[in-house]
mmCIF file of C-alpha atoms and ligand atoms in Angstrom:
data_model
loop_
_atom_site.group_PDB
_atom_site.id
_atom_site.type_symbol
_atom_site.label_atom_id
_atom_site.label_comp_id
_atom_site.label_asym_id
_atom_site.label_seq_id
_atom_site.Cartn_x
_atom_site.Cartn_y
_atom_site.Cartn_z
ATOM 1 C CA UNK A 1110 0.000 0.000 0.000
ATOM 2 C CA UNK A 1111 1.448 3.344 -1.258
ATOM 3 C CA UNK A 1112 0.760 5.800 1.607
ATOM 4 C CA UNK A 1113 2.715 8.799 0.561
ATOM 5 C CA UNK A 1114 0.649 12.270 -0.729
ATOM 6 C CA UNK A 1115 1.616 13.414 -3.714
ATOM 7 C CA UNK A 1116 4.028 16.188 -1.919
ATOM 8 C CA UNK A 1117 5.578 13.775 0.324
ATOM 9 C CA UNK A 1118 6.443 11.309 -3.270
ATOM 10 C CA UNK A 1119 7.853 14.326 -4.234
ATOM 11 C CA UNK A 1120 9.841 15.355 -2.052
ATOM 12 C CA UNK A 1121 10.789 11.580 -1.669
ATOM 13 C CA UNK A 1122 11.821 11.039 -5.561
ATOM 14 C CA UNK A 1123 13.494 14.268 -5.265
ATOM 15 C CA UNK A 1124 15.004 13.127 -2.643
ATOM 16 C CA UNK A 1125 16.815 9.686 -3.598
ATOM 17 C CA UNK A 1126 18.772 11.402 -6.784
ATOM 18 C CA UNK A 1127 21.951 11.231 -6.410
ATOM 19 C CA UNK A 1128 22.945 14.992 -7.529
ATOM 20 C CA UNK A 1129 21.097 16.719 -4.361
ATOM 21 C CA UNK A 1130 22.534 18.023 -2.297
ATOM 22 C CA UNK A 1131 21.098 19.380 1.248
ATOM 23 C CA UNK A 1132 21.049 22.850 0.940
ATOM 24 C CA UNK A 1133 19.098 22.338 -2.809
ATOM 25 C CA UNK A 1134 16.778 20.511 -1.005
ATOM 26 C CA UNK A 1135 15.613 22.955 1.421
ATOM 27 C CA UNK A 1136 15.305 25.489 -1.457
ATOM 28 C CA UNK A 1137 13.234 23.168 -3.456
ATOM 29 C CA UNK A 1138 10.945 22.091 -0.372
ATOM 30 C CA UNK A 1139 10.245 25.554 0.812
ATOM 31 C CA UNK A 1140 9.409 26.771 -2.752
ATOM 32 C CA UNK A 1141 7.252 23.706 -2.789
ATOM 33 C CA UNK A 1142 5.193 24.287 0.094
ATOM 34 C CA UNK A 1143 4.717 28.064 -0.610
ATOM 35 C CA UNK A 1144 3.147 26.776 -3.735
ATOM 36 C CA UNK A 1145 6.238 27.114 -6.639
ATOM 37 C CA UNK A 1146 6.131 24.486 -9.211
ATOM 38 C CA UNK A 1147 9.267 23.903 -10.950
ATOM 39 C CA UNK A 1148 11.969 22.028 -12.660
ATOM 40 C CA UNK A 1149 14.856 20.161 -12.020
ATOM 41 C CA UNK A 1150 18.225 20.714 -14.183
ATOM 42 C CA UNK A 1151 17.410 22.029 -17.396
ATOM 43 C CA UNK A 1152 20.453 20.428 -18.767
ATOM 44 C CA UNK A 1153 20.334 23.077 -21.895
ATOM 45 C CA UNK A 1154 20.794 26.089 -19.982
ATOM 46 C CA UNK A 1155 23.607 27.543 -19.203
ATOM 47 C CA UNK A 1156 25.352 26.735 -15.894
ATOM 48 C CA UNK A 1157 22.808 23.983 -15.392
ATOM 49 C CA UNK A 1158 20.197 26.240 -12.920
ATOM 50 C CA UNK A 1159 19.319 24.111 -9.718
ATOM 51 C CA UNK A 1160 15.912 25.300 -10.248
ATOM 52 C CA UNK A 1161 14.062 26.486 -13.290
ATOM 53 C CA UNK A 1162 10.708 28.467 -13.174
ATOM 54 C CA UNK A 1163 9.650 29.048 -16.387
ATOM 55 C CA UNK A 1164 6.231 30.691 -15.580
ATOM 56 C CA UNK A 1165 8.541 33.070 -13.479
ATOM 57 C CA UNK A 1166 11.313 33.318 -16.333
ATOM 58 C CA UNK A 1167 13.526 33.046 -13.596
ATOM 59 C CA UNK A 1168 16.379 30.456 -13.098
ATOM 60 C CA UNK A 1169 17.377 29.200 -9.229
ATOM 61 C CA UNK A 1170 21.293 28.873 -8.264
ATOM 62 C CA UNK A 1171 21.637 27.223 -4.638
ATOM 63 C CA UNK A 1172 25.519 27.367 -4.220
ATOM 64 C CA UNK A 1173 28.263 26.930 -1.579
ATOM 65 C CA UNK A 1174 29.744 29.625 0.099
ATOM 66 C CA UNK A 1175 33.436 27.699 -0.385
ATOM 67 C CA UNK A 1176 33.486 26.697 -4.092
ATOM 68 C CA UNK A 1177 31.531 29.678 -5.381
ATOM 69 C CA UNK A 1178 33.856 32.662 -3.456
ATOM 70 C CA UNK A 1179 30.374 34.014 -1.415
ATOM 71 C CA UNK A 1180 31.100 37.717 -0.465
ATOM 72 C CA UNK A 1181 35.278 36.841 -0.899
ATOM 73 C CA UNK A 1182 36.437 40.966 -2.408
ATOM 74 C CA UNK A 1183 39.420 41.948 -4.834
ATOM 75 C CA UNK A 1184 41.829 42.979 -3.241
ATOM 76 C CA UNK A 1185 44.681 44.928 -5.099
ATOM 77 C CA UNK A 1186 48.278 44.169 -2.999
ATOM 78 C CA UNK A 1187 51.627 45.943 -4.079
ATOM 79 C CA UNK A 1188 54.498 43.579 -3.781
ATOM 80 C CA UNK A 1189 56.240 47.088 -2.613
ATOM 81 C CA UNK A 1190 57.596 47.323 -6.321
ATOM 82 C CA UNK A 1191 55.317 48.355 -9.423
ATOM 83 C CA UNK A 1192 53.696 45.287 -9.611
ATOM 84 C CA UNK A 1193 50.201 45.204 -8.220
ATOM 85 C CA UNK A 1194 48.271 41.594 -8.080
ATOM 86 C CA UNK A 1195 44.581 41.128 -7.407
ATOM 87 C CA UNK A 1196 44.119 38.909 -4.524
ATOM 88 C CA UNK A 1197 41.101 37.071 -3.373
ATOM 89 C CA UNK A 1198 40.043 38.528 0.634
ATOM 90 C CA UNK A 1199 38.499 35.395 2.320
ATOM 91 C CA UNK A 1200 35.132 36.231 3.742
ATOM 92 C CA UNK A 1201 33.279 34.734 6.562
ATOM 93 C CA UNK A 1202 31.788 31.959 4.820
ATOM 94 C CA UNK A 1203 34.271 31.380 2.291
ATOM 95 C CA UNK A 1204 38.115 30.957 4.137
ATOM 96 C CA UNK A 1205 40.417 30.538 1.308
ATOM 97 C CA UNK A 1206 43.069 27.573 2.761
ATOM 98 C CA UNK A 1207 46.581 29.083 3.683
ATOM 99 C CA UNK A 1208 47.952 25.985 2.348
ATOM 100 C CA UNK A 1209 48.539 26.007 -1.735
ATOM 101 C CA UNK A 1210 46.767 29.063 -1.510
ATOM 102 C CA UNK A 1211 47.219 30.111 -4.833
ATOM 103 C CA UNK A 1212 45.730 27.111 -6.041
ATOM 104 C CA UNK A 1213 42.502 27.478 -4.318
ATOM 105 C CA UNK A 1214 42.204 30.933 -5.413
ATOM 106 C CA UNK A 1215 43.001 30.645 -9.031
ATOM 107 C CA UNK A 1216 40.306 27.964 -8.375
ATOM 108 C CA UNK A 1217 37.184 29.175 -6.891
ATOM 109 C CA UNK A 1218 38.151 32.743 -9.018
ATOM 110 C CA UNK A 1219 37.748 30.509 -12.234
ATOM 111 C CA UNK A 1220 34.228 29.007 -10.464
ATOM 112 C CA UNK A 1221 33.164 33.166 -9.609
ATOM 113 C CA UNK A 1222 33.726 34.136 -13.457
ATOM 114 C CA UNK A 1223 32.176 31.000 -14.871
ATOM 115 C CA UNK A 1224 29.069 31.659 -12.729
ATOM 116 C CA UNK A 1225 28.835 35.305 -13.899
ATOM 117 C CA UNK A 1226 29.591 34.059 -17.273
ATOM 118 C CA UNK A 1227 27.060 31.699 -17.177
ATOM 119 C CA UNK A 1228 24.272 34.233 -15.408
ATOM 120 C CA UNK A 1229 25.027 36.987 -18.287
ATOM 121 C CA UNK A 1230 24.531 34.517 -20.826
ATOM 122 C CA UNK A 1231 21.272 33.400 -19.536
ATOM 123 C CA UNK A 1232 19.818 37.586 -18.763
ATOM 124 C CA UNK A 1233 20.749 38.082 -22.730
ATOM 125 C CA UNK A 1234 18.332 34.791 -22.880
ATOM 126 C CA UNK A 1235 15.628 36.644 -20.751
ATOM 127 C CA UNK A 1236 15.507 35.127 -18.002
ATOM 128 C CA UNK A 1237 16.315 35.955 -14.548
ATOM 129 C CA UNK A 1238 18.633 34.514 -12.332
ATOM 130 C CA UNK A 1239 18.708 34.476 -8.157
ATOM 131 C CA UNK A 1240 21.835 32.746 -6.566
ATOM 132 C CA UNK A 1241 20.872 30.857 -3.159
ATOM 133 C CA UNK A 1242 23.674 30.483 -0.811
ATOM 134 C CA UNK A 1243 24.000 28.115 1.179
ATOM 135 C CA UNK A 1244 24.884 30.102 4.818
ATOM 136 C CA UNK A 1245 21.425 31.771 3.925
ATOM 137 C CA UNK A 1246 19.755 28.182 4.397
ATOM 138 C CA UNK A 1247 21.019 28.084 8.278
ATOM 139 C CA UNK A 1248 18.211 27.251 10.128
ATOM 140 C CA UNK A 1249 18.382 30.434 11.964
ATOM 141 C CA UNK A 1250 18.081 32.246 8.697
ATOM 142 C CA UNK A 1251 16.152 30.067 6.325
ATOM 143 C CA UNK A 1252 12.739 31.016 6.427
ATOM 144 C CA UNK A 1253 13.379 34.411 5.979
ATOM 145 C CA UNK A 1254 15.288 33.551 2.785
ATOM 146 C CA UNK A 1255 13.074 31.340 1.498
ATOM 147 C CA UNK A 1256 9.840 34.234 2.056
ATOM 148 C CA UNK A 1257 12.210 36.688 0.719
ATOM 149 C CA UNK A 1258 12.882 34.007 -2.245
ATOM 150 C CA UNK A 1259 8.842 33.903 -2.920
ATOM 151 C CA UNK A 1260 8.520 38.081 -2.787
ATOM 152 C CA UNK A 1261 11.062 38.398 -5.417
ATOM 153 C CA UNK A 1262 9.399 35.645 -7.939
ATOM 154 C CA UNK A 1263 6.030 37.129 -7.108
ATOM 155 C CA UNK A 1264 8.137 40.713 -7.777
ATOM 156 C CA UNK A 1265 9.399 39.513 -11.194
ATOM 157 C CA UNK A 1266 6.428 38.243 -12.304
ATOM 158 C CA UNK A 1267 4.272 41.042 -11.547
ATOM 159 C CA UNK A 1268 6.846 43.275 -13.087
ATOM 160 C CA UNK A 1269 7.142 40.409 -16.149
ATOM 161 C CA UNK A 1270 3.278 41.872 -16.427
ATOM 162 C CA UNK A 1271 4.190 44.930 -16.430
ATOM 163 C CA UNK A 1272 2.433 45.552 -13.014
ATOM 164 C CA UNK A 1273 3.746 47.996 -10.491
ATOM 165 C CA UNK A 1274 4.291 47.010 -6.894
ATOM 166 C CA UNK A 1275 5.177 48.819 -3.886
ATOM 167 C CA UNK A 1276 6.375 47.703 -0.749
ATOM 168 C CA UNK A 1277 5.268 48.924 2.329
ATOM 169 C CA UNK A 1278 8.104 48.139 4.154
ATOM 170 C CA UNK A 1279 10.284 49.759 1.144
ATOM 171 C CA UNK A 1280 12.647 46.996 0.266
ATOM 172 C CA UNK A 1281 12.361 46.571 -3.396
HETATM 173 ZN ZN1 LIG B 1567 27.854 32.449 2.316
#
């Protein structure tokens, strides 16, 4: 006897694919039970979106602090000669190791530029792109994001419409 509710086989399917990961799951379960419908890794986008809403035109990016340099800043250091270099400033969420540091930077500065490649590519497409990360989906913090999350999509589709909105508590 199959007991599970639609939602719950949902969230169960979802759940047994090997490519999710935790933080993508909360995403996906509190768009879910605020009433988003969407897909799962349009393959022929670029960058691969977590999360595609196509009624929204809007495409979902729930990344790690660490591999995708959250909030790490340029830096511009003088060697003490001409020479200036652009380092990467670790940030709270994103500590750039000490060890083969160079390596890790060149690294997660190649994953920063793909992802704004990637998110350029897809506004010139039309569609709109939010980036998730993952020390918003702390417990402490995570239902704010995720009621933040809805505002914006109802945001971009009312302004998709052409609609005006105003905010009462003037955030957007
Ligand atoms: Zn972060």
């Amino acid at each position: 006897m199959d007991r599970l509710t639609p939602q719950q086989r949902h969230v169960n399917m979802a759940a047994i694919r090997s490519k999710d990961t935790k933080p993508e799951m909360i995403v996906r379960r509190g768009l879910w039970s605020r009433g988003f419908r969407y897909r799962l890794n349009y393959k022929w986008l670029p960058g691969h979106p977590d999360l595609v809403l196509r009624k929204y035109r809007t495409c979902i990016f729930v990344n790690g602090c660490f591999w995708h340099g959250h909030n790490v800043t340029e830096s511009q250091m003088s060697d003490g000669r001409s020479k200036k270099e652009d380092v990467l400033v670790s940030s709270e969420c994103c500590k750039i190791p000490s060890t083969n540091n160079a390596f890790w930077e060149a690294k997660i500065r190649r994953n920063m530029e793909r992802d704004k490649e990637e998110q350029r590519k897809l506004a010139a497409m039309g569609w709109h792109c939010i980036t998730i990360w993952e020390c918003e989906l702390k417990p402490k913090l995570r239902e704010r994001t995720l009621d933040s999350l809805a505002f914006t999509l109802n945001h971009i589709w009312l302004q998709d419409k052409g609609c005006k909105m105003y905010d009462v508590r003037g955030k957007m």
